[in-house]
mmCIF file of C-alpha atoms and ligand atoms in Angstrom:
data_model
loop_
_atom_site.group_PDB
_atom_site.id
_atom_site.type_symbol
_atom_site.label_atom_id
_atom_site.label_comp_id
_atom_site.label_asym_id
_atom_site.label_seq_id
_atom_site.Cartn_x
_atom_site.Cartn_y
_atom_site.Cartn_z
ATOM 1 C CA MET A 1 -0.066 -0.044 0.012
ATOM 2 C CA SER A 2 1.233 3.396 -0.947
ATOM 3 C CA ILE A 3 1.997 5.814 1.888
ATOM 4 C CA HIS A 4 0.841 8.628 -0.267
ATOM 5 C CA PRO A 5 -2.654 9.104 -1.689
ATOM 6 C CA PRO A 6 -2.620 8.751 -5.482
ATOM 7 C CA HIS A 7 -3.980 12.179 -6.130
ATOM 8 C CA LEU A 8 -3.354 15.447 -4.376
ATOM 9 C CA ASN A 9 -6.076 18.055 -4.012
ATOM 10 C CA VAL A 10 -4.696 21.141 -5.767
ATOM 11 C CA ARG A 11 -6.484 24.368 -6.235
ATOM 12 C CA PRO A 12 -5.607 27.206 -8.531
ATOM 13 C CA VAL A 13 -5.193 30.747 -7.325
ATOM 14 C CA ARG A 14 -5.151 33.204 -10.093
ATOM 15 C CA ALA A 15 -2.577 35.984 -9.928
ATOM 16 C CA PHE A 16 -1.651 39.002 -12.261
ATOM 17 C CA SER A 17 -3.198 38.483 -15.684
ATOM 18 C CA ASP A 18 -2.503 34.822 -16.354
ATOM 19 C CA ASN A 19 -0.396 33.247 -13.508
ATOM 20 C CA TYR A 20 -1.493 30.326 -11.437
ATOM 21 C CA ILE A 21 -0.264 29.928 -7.925
ATOM 22 C CA TRP A 22 -1.061 26.312 -6.992
ATOM 23 C CA LEU A 23 -2.169 25.502 -3.404
ATOM 24 C CA ILE A 24 -1.615 21.816 -2.401
ATOM 25 C CA ASP A 25 -3.810 20.555 0.387
ATOM 26 C CA SER A 26 -1.713 18.478 2.811
ATOM 27 C CA PRO A 27 -2.904 14.789 2.641
ATOM 28 C CA ARG A 28 -1.886 14.429 6.280
ATOM 29 C CA LYS A 29 -2.814 17.623 7.975
ATOM 30 C CA ALA A 30 -6.248 18.930 7.304
ATOM 31 C CA GLY A 31 -6.400 22.656 6.698
ATOM 32 C CA GLU A 32 -2.650 23.023 5.879
ATOM 33 C CA VAL A 33 -1.538 23.969 2.378
ATOM 34 C CA VAL A 34 1.581 24.330 0.395
ATOM 35 C CA ALA A 35 1.865 27.155 -2.127
ATOM 36 C CA VAL A 36 3.743 26.798 -5.399
ATOM 37 C CA ASP A 37 5.220 29.912 -6.948
ATOM 38 C CA PRO A 38 3.396 32.580 -5.099
ATOM 39 C CA GLY A 39 4.202 35.646 -7.209
ATOM 40 C CA ASP A 40 1.586 37.652 -5.341
ATOM 41 C CA ALA A 41 0.643 37.300 -1.707
ATOM 42 C CA SER A 42 -2.839 38.968 -1.810
ATOM 43 C CA PRO A 43 -4.787 36.345 -3.777
ATOM 44 C CA VAL A 44 -3.189 33.621 -1.674
ATOM 45 C CA LEU A 45 -4.137 35.264 1.563
ATOM 46 C CA ALA A 46 -7.623 35.841 0.227
ATOM 47 C CA GLU A 47 -7.943 32.117 -0.566
ATOM 48 C CA LEU A 48 -6.518 31.139 2.885
ATOM 49 C CA GLU A 49 -9.004 33.434 4.561
ATOM 50 C CA ARG A 50 -11.899 32.133 2.454
ATOM 51 C CA SER A 51 -11.180 28.441 3.028
ATOM 52 C CA GLY A 52 -9.772 28.746 6.570
ATOM 53 C CA ALA A 53 -6.585 27.032 5.567
ATOM 54 C CA SER A 54 -3.090 27.839 6.837
ATOM 55 C CA LEU A 55 0.014 28.104 4.723
ATOM 56 C CA ALA A 56 2.566 25.417 5.877
ATOM 57 C CA ALA A 57 5.304 25.675 3.179
ATOM 58 C CA ILE A 58 6.242 27.379 -0.097
ATOM 59 C CA LEU A 59 7.771 25.726 -3.197
ATOM 60 C CA LEU A 60 9.637 27.843 -5.741
ATOM 61 C CA THR A 61 10.453 26.633 -9.312
ATOM 62 C CA HIS A 62 12.552 29.738 -10.433
ATOM 63 C CA HIS A 63 13.540 33.171 -9.567
ATOM 64 C CA HIS A 64 11.222 35.263 -11.632
ATOM 65 C CA PRO A 65 9.292 37.947 -9.718
ATOM 66 C CA ASP A 66 5.960 36.677 -10.909
ATOM 67 C CA HIS A 67 6.748 33.357 -9.155
ATOM 68 C CA ILE A 68 8.381 34.573 -5.904
ATOM 69 C CA GLY A 69 7.241 38.152 -5.439
ATOM 70 C CA GLY A 70 4.603 37.206 -2.765
ATOM 71 C CA VAL A 71 6.961 35.258 -0.537
ATOM 72 C CA PRO A 72 7.965 38.174 1.845
ATOM 73 C CA ASP A 73 4.329 39.150 2.585
ATOM 74 C CA LEU A 74 3.333 35.493 2.965
ATOM 75 C CA LEU A 75 5.975 34.950 5.540
ATOM 76 C CA ARG A 76 4.990 38.152 7.345
ATOM 77 C CA HIS A 77 1.428 36.757 7.559
ATOM 78 C CA ALA A 78 2.487 33.206 8.654
ATOM 79 C CA VAL A 79 2.058 34.104 12.279
ATOM 80 C CA GLY A 80 1.943 31.703 15.183
ATOM 81 C CA ARG A 81 4.624 29.466 13.835
ATOM 82 C CA ARG A 82 8.137 28.966 15.251
ATOM 83 C CA PRO A 83 10.829 30.538 13.063
ATOM 84 C CA ILE A 84 12.843 27.861 11.258
ATOM 85 C CA PRO A 85 16.576 28.245 10.771
ATOM 86 C CA THR A 86 17.730 29.688 7.425
ATOM 87 C CA PRO A 87 20.999 28.719 5.791
ATOM 88 C CA LYS A 88 22.153 32.308 5.743
ATOM 89 C CA PRO A 89 20.822 35.596 7.224
ATOM 90 C CA SER A 90 17.505 36.165 5.744
ATOM 91 C CA PRO A 91 15.960 39.598 5.051
ATOM 92 C CA ILE A 92 12.825 38.449 7.005
ATOM 93 C CA PRO A 93 12.397 35.644 9.513
ATOM 94 C CA ALA A 94 10.833 32.580 7.870
ATOM 95 C CA PRO A 95 8.184 30.975 10.022
ATOM 96 C CA ILE A 96 7.637 28.301 7.281
ATOM 97 C CA ALA A 97 9.786 26.362 4.868
ATOM 98 C CA VAL A 98 10.555 28.071 1.623
ATOM 99 C CA ILE A 99 12.128 25.563 -0.736
ATOM 100 C CA GLY A 100 13.616 26.213 -4.167
ATOM 101 C CA PRO A 101 16.790 25.992 -6.345
ATOM 102 C CA ALA A 102 20.062 27.329 -5.177
ATOM 103 C CA ASP A 103 20.105 30.738 -6.855
ATOM 104 C CA ALA A 104 21.328 33.968 -5.295
ATOM 105 C CA ARG A 105 18.509 35.728 -6.933
ATOM 106 C CA ILE A 106 16.058 34.067 -4.468
ATOM 107 C CA THR A 107 16.727 35.483 -1.086
ATOM 108 C CA THR A 108 13.924 33.985 0.929
ATOM 109 C CA LEU A 109 14.856 30.319 0.758
ATOM 110 C CA THR A 110 15.147 28.192 3.968
ATOM 111 C CA ARG A 111 16.032 25.077 2.033
ATOM 112 C CA THR A 112 17.737 24.656 -1.365
ATOM 113 C CA VAL A 113 17.147 21.492 -3.399
ATOM 114 C CA HIS A 114 18.903 20.088 -6.402
ATOM 115 C CA ASP A 115 18.468 17.652 -9.227
ATOM 116 C CA ALA A 116 17.537 14.022 -8.325
ATOM 117 C CA GLN A 117 17.051 14.995 -4.663
ATOM 118 C CA ARG A 118 13.825 14.254 -2.790
ATOM 119 C CA CYS A 119 12.089 17.122 -1.206
ATOM 120 C CA GLU A 120 10.371 15.614 1.847
ATOM 121 C CA LEU A 121 7.743 17.423 3.891
ATOM 122 C CA PRO A 122 6.929 14.476 6.139
ATOM 123 C CA ASP A 123 4.716 16.457 8.577
ATOM 124 C CA LEU A 124 2.503 17.313 5.597
ATOM 125 C CA GLY A 125 2.607 13.877 3.954
ATOM 126 C CA LEU A 126 4.281 15.308 0.888
ATOM 127 C CA SER A 127 7.301 14.089 -0.941
ATOM 128 C CA PHE A 128 8.650 15.354 -4.319
ATOM 129 C CA GLU A 129 11.445 14.424 -6.623
ATOM 130 C CA ILE A 130 13.390 17.357 -7.888
ATOM 131 C CA LEU A 131 14.098 17.664 -11.573
ATOM 132 C CA ALA A 132 16.587 20.274 -12.847
ATOM 133 C CA VAL A 133 14.988 21.689 -16.014
ATOM 134 C CA PRO A 134 17.279 24.423 -17.320
ATOM 135 C CA GLY A 135 16.130 26.459 -20.292
ATOM 136 C CA HIS A 136 13.631 29.175 -19.336
ATOM 137 C CA THR A 137 16.199 30.011 -16.563
ATOM 138 C CA LEU A 138 19.370 28.179 -15.773
ATOM 139 C CA SER A 139 18.395 27.188 -12.213
ATOM 140 C CA HIS A 140 14.828 26.245 -12.966
ATOM 141 C CA ILE A 141 13.518 23.120 -11.189
ATOM 142 C CA ALA A 142 10.307 21.070 -11.263
ATOM 143 C CA PHE A 143 8.712 19.277 -8.419
ATOM 144 C CA TYR A 144 7.266 15.756 -9.230
ATOM 145 C CA GLY A 145 5.331 13.621 -6.858
ATOM 146 C CA HIS A 146 1.995 12.018 -6.000
ATOM 147 C CA GLY A 147 1.343 11.903 -9.868
ATOM 148 C CA ALA A 148 1.639 15.667 -10.111
ATOM 149 C CA LEU A 149 4.187 17.723 -11.843
ATOM 150 C CA PHE A 150 4.702 21.437 -10.837
ATOM 151 C CA CYS A 151 6.799 22.743 -13.730
ATOM 152 C CA GLY A 152 6.704 26.525 -13.433
ATOM 153 C CA ASP A 153 7.503 28.124 -16.757
ATOM 154 C CA THR A 154 9.270 25.166 -18.371
ATOM 155 C CA LEU A 155 6.300 23.220 -19.762
ATOM 156 C CA PHE A 156 2.978 24.886 -20.641
ATOM 157 C CA SER A 157 -0.039 23.101 -21.935
ATOM 158 C CA ALA A 158 0.523 22.953 -25.738
ATOM 159 C CA GLY A 159 3.697 25.091 -25.435
ATOM 160 C CA CYS A 160 6.731 25.757 -23.316
ATOM 161 C CA GLY A 161 8.499 28.723 -21.678
ATOM 162 C CA ARG A 162 10.674 31.175 -23.437
ATOM 163 C CA MET A 163 14.370 30.464 -23.382
ATOM 164 C CA PHE A 164 15.670 33.366 -21.323
ATOM 165 C CA GLU A 165 18.919 31.796 -20.100
ATOM 166 C CA GLY A 166 19.316 28.409 -21.628
ATOM 167 C CA THR A 167 20.015 26.958 -25.052
ATOM 168 C CA ALA A 168 17.725 24.957 -27.315
ATOM 169 C CA THR A 169 19.697 21.747 -26.542
ATOM 170 C CA GLN A 170 19.235 22.348 -22.780
ATOM 171 C CA MET A 171 15.655 23.179 -22.980
ATOM 172 C CA ASN A 172 14.790 20.303 -25.301
ATOM 173 C CA ALA A 173 16.493 17.920 -22.870
ATOM 174 C CA SER A 174 14.588 19.364 -19.965
ATOM 175 C CA LEU A 175 11.326 18.937 -21.826
ATOM 176 C CA THR A 176 12.316 15.366 -22.838
ATOM 177 C CA ARG A 177 12.864 14.531 -19.153
ATOM 178 C CA LEU A 178 9.441 15.813 -18.283
ATOM 179 C CA ARG A 179 7.881 13.843 -21.244
ATOM 180 C CA ASN A 180 9.405 10.653 -19.940
ATOM 181 C CA LEU A 181 7.390 10.820 -16.620
ATOM 182 C CA PRO A 182 4.318 8.598 -16.517
ATOM 183 C CA PRO A 183 1.611 9.617 -19.025
ATOM 184 C CA ASP A 184 -1.080 9.974 -16.368
ATOM 185 C CA THR A 185 1.039 12.684 -14.602
ATOM 186 C CA ARG A 186 -1.084 15.808 -13.935
ATOM 187 C CA VAL A 187 0.729 18.918 -15.223
ATOM 188 C CA PHE A 188 0.434 22.114 -13.137
ATOM 189 C CA CYS A 189 1.882 24.959 -15.149
ATOM 190 C CA GLY A 190 2.666 28.475 -14.114
ATOM 191 C CA HIS A 191 0.467 30.275 -16.731
ATOM 192 C CA GLU A 192 -2.848 30.040 -18.549
ATOM 193 C CA TYR A 193 -1.487 30.075 -22.057
ATOM 194 C CA THR A 194 -3.204 27.031 -23.409
ATOM 195 C CA ALA A 195 -5.581 28.605 -25.974
ATOM 196 C CA ALA A 196 -2.877 30.809 -27.541
ATOM 197 C CA ASN A 197 -0.397 27.886 -27.496
ATOM 198 C CA LEU A 198 -2.959 25.691 -29.358
ATOM 199 C CA ARG A 199 -3.172 28.169 -32.187
ATOM 200 C CA PHE A 200 0.503 27.781 -32.692
ATOM 201 C CA ALA A 201 0.464 24.023 -32.279
ATOM 202 C CA LEU A 202 -2.193 23.852 -34.922
ATOM 203 C CA THR A 203 -0.107 26.039 -37.194
ATOM 204 C CA VAL A 204 2.773 23.551 -36.806
ATOM 205 C CA GLU A 205 0.420 20.502 -37.116
ATOM 206 C CA PRO A 206 -2.795 21.688 -38.781
ATOM 207 C CA THR A 207 -4.167 18.106 -39.060
ATOM 208 C CA ASN A 208 -3.442 16.871 -35.464
ATOM 209 C CA GLY A 209 -6.814 15.545 -34.466
ATOM 210 C CA ASP A 210 -5.933 15.393 -30.783
ATOM 211 C CA ALA A 211 -4.974 19.037 -30.785
ATOM 212 C CA LEU A 212 -8.152 19.996 -32.671
ATOM 213 C CA GLU A 213 -10.219 18.044 -30.101
ATOM 214 C CA TYR A 214 -8.283 19.582 -27.179
ATOM 215 C CA GLN A 215 -8.752 23.060 -28.583
ATOM 216 C CA GLY A 216 -12.551 22.579 -28.422
ATOM 217 C CA ARG A 217 -12.299 21.362 -24.801
ATOM 218 C CA VAL A 218 -10.045 24.198 -23.774
ATOM 219 C CA ASN A 219 -12.217 26.834 -25.448
ATOM 220 C CA ARG A 220 -15.306 25.475 -23.701
ATOM 221 C CA LEU A 221 -13.552 25.624 -20.323
ATOM 222 C CA ARG A 222 -12.097 29.147 -20.882
ATOM 223 C CA ALA A 223 -15.499 30.456 -22.107
ATOM 224 C CA ALA A 224 -16.943 29.129 -18.729
ATOM 225 C CA GLY A 225 -14.190 31.015 -16.873
ATOM 226 C CA GLU A 226 -12.530 27.796 -15.791
ATOM 227 C CA PRO A 227 -8.745 27.014 -15.924
ATOM 228 C CA SER A 228 -7.599 24.794 -18.703
ATOM 229 C CA LEU A 229 -5.193 23.237 -16.230
ATOM 230 C CA PRO A 230 -4.051 20.759 -15.002
ATOM 231 C CA SER A 231 -3.209 19.056 -18.212
ATOM 232 C CA THR A 232 -1.786 15.549 -18.393
ATOM 233 C CA LEU A 233 1.405 14.345 -19.974
ATOM 234 C CA ASP A 234 -0.628 12.016 -22.082
ATOM 235 C CA THR A 235 -2.418 14.967 -23.598
ATOM 236 C CA GLU A 236 0.832 16.939 -23.920
ATOM 237 C CA THR A 237 2.621 14.210 -25.802
ATOM 238 C CA ARG A 238 -0.207 14.205 -28.301
ATOM 239 C CA VAL A 239 -0.795 18.012 -28.718
ATOM 240 C CA ASN A 240 2.321 19.865 -27.624
ATOM 241 C CA PRO A 241 4.670 20.440 -30.619
ATOM 242 C CA PHE A 242 7.539 21.148 -28.267
ATOM 243 C CA LEU A 243 7.266 17.609 -26.863
ATOM 244 C CA ARG A 244 6.913 16.250 -30.399
ATOM 245 C CA CYS A 245 10.131 17.372 -32.030
ATOM 246 C CA ASP A 246 10.946 13.787 -32.865
ATOM 247 C CA GLN A 247 7.715 13.378 -34.782
ATOM 248 C CA ALA A 248 7.984 13.542 -38.596
ATOM 249 C CA SER A 249 4.948 15.908 -39.000
ATOM 250 C CA VAL A 250 6.567 18.475 -36.564
ATOM 251 C CA ALA A 251 10.147 18.134 -38.021
ATOM 252 C CA LYS A 252 8.740 18.612 -41.559
ATOM 253 C CA SER A 253 6.807 21.766 -40.567
ATOM 254 C CA ALA A 254 9.910 23.230 -38.778
ATOM 255 C CA GLU A 255 12.065 22.470 -41.835
ATOM 256 C CA THR A 256 9.575 24.133 -44.134
ATOM 257 C CA HIS A 257 9.517 27.195 -41.751
ATOM 258 C CA ALA A 258 13.328 27.305 -41.584
ATOM 259 C CA GLY A 259 13.737 26.614 -45.344
ATOM 260 C CA LYS A 260 16.444 24.001 -44.651
ATOM 261 C CA ARG A 261 17.023 20.507 -43.460
ATOM 262 C CA LEU A 262 17.393 20.150 -39.688
ATOM 263 C CA GLY A 263 19.686 17.911 -37.814
ATOM 264 C CA GLY A 264 17.533 16.371 -35.163
ATOM 265 C CA PRO A 265 15.050 17.009 -32.428
ATOM 266 C CA ALA A 266 17.115 19.661 -30.574
ATOM 267 C CA ASP A 267 17.378 21.653 -33.887
ATOM 268 C CA VAL A 268 13.667 21.196 -34.537
ATOM 269 C CA PHE A 269 13.004 22.461 -30.974
ATOM 270 C CA GLY A 270 15.142 25.562 -31.619
ATOM 271 C CA VAL A 271 13.327 26.426 -34.782
ATOM 272 C CA LEU A 272 9.932 25.966 -33.173
ATOM 273 C CA ARG A 273 10.866 28.106 -30.186
ATOM 274 C CA ALA A 274 12.086 30.948 -32.417
ATOM 275 C CA TRP A 275 9.048 30.582 -34.583
ATOM 276 C CA LYS A 276 6.741 30.796 -31.644
ATOM 277 C CA ASP A 277 8.530 33.865 -30.300
ATOM 278 C CA GLY A 278 7.509 35.824 -33.391
ATOM 279 C CA PHE A 279 4.021 34.170 -33.705
ATOM 280 C CA ARG A 280 0.852 36.319 -33.212
HETATM 281 ZN ZN1 ZN B 301 9.425 32.668 -15.565
#
């Protein structure tokens, strides 16, 4: 028997124009939640107030302000908890664990985690494997556990993050690692970009029936004001061109766009990423 329940209860908190901050309910401690990438404190505090839940830990995937900007205010509001030791002097006391990649640009961490390490939160009944996924940023990590993947701005539904710091080879390798997780993995991305991503996906693969069907489903959800997320890796491997760079249909489309033969999946990925950057 598994010590962890197969599915986590995860709720979306909307922030800014299209960010999602994910709140994971502790499977062990009722009323305690873990926030993933809280770029803004106010919508998280509002959800905690509404639901009567209390924040027990924070997970961070990368250093961008729209993913970490709310941490100081959340720590200030995490009252009634004993301060926990920080690895180095912290600008504010941390009453709860703040876990993320070793990166000097994140100043609020109480615990750094690295590739292939397990991130254990035993009191909360949570355990995640850490996957280094450089590309969007060099220190970007993903948290994988309980059949759920929290991938920040690396993988989006039907798309992927922009390459701000990494190379096409790095980012393609990162996405390939994520693609190799079990197909029923639920994918919790950092942004609601699915509808726009699908327009690009269907430009790359106009006859992809799975993408066309998914577009109908996503459009219905969005019209009803619902998130399109979480997705699943099974869906992503069928509709997301950035996870399909080894497919002949995607490679052919990228070669037509580039006007030349391409060497392999990483080259195809690089062409797709640049194509998408200029796509409207
Ligand atoms: Zn980012």
